[in-house]
mmCIF file of C-alpha atoms in Angstrom:
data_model
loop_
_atom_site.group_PDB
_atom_site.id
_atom_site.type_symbol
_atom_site.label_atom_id
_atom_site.label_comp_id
_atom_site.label_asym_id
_atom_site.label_seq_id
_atom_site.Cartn_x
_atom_site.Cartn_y
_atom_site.Cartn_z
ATOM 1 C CA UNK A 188 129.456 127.164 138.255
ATOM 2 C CA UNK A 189 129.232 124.330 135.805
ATOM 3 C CA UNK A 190 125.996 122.269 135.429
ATOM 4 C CA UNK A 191 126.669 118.488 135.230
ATOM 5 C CA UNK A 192 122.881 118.044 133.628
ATOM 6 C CA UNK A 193 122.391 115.481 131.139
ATOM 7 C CA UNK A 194 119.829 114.407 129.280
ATOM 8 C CA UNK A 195 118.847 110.848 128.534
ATOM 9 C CA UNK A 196 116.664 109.335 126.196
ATOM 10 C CA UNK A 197 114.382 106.858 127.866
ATOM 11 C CA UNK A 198 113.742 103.595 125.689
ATOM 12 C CA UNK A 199 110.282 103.189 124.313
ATOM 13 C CA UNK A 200 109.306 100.758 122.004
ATOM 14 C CA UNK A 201 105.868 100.581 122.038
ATOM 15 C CA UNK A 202 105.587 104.716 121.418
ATOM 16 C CA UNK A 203 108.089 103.758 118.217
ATOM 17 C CA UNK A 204 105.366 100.836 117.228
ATOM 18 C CA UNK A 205 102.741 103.271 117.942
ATOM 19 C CA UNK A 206 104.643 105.707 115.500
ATOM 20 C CA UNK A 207 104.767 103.166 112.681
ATOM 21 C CA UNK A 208 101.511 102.171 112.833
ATOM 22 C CA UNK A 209 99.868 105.759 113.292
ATOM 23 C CA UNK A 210 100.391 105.546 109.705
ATOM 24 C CA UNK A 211 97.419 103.646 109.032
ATOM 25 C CA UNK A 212 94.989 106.456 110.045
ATOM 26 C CA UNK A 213 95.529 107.300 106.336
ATOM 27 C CA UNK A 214 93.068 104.676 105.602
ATOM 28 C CA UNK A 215 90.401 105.938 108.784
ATOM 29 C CA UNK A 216 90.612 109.715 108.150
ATOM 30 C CA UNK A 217 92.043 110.369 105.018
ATOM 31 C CA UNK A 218 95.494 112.422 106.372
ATOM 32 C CA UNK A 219 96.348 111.571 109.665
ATOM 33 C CA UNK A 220 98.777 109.134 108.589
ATOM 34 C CA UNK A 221 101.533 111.683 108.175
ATOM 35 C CA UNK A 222 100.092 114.446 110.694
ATOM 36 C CA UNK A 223 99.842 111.836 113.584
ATOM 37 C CA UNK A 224 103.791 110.445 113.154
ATOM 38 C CA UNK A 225 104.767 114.005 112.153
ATOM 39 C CA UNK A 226 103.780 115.137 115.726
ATOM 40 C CA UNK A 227 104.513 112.045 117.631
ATOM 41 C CA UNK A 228 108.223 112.790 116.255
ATOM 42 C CA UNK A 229 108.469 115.965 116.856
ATOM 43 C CA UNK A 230 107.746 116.076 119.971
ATOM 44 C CA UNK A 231 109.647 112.677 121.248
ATOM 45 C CA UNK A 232 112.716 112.305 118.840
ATOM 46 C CA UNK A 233 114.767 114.263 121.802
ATOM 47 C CA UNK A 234 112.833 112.064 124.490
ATOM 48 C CA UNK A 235 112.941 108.461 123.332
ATOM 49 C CA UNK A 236 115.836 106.165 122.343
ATOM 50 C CA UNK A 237 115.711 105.783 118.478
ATOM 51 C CA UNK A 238 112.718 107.940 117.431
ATOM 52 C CA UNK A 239 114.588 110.400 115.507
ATOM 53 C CA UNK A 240 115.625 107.476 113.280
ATOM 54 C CA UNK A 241 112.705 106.020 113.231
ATOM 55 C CA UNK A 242 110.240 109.035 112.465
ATOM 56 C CA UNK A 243 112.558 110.211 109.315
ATOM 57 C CA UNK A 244 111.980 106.928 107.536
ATOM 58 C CA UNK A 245 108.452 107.136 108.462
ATOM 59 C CA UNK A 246 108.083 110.755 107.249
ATOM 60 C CA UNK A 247 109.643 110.393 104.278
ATOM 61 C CA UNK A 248 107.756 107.110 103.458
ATOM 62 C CA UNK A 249 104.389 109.060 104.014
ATOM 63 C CA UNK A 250 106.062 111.715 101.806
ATOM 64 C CA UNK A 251 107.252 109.654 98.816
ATOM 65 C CA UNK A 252 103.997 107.894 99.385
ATOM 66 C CA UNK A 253 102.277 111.737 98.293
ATOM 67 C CA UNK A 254 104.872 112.041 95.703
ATOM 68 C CA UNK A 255 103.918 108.792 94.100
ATOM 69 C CA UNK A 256 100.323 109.422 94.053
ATOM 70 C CA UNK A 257 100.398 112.041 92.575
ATOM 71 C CA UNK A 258 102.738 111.313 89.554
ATOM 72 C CA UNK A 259 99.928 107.975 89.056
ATOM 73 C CA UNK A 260 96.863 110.268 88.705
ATOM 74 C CA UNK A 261 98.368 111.503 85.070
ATOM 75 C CA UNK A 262 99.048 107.883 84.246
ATOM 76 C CA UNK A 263 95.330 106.968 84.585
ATOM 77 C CA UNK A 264 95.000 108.552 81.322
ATOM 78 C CA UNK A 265 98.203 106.005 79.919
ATOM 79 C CA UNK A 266 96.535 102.798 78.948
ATOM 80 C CA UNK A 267 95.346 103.168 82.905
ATOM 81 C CA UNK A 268 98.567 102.217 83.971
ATOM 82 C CA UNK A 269 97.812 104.808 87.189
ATOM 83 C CA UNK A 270 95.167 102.639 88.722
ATOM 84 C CA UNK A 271 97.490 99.971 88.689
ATOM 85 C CA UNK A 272 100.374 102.140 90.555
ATOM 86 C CA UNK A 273 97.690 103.173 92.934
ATOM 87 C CA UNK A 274 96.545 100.055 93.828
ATOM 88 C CA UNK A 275 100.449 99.348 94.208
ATOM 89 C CA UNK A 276 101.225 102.445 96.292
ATOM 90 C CA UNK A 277 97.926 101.373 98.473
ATOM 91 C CA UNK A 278 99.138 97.749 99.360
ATOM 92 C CA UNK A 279 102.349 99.124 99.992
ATOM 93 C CA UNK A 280 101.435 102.002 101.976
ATOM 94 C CA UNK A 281 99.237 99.372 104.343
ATOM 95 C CA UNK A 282 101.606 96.857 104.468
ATOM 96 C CA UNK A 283 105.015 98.427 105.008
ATOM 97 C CA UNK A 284 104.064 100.305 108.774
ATOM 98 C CA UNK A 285 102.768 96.636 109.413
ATOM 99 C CA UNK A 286 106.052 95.730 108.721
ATOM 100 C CA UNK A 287 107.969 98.117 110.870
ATOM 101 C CA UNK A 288 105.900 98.261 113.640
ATOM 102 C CA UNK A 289 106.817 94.693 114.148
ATOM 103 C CA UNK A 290 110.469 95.158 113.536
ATOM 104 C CA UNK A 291 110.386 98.110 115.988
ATOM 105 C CA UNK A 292 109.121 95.808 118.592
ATOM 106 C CA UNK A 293 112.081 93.995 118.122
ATOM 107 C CA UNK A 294 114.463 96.524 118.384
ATOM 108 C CA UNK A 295 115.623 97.038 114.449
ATOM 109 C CA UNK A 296 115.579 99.476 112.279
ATOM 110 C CA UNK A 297 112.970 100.189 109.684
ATOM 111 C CA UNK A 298 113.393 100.137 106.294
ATOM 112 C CA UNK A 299 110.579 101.474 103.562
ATOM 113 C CA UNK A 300 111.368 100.632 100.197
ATOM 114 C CA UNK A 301 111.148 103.398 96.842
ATOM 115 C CA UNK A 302 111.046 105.551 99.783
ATOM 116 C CA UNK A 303 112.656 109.066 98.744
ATOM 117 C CA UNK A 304 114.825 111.413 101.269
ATOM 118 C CA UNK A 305 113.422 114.184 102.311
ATOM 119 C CA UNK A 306 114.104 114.362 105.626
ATOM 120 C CA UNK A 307 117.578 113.266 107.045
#
């Protein structure tokens, strides 16, 4: 016999803002800002309308956020150009899950900038 079961995604916006803005715990803790999303994703992207979307942008925005941290620490030593790219990659990194987490209360789609693809 045939099962008629479907699944279907309940819509959640406020879990989604909660997603974007988890990021921030970077700033509290020192690494939860990709852990906490990571997990929130991975265990809701089948669950909630949109999340799979939405937690790929945010994990590879924490991930080219690693990426370019680490290529600045070398460029400390280049006229300290690094400190400057830090300080860049800091606003940035605070500002841009702001960002989101307002535009996922609205329904729309995020959208990181110099943000790299690693997942998709």
């Amino acid at each position: 016999m045939e099962s008629n079961y479907h699944t279907f995604k309940r819509r959640d916006n406020q879990l989604i803002v909660i997603t974007h803005l988890a990021q921030l715990l970077t700033y509290l803790t020192g690494f939860g800002g990709l852990i906490v999303p990571l997990v929130i994703w991975a265990t809701q992207k089948d669950n909630v309308e949109g999340m799979d979307a939405h937690g790929k942008s945010i994990l590879n925005f924490q991930l080219s956020i690693i990426v370019y941290s680490i290529i600045s620490i070398p460029l400390i030593f280049v006229f300290g150009l690094g400190i400057l790219t830090l300080i860049l990659i800091g606003i940035l990194a605070f500002v841009m899950p702001i960002v989101n987490g307002i535009k996922a209360s609205n329904g729309e789609l995020p959208s990181y900038p110099l943000s790299l693809n690693f997942v998709s």
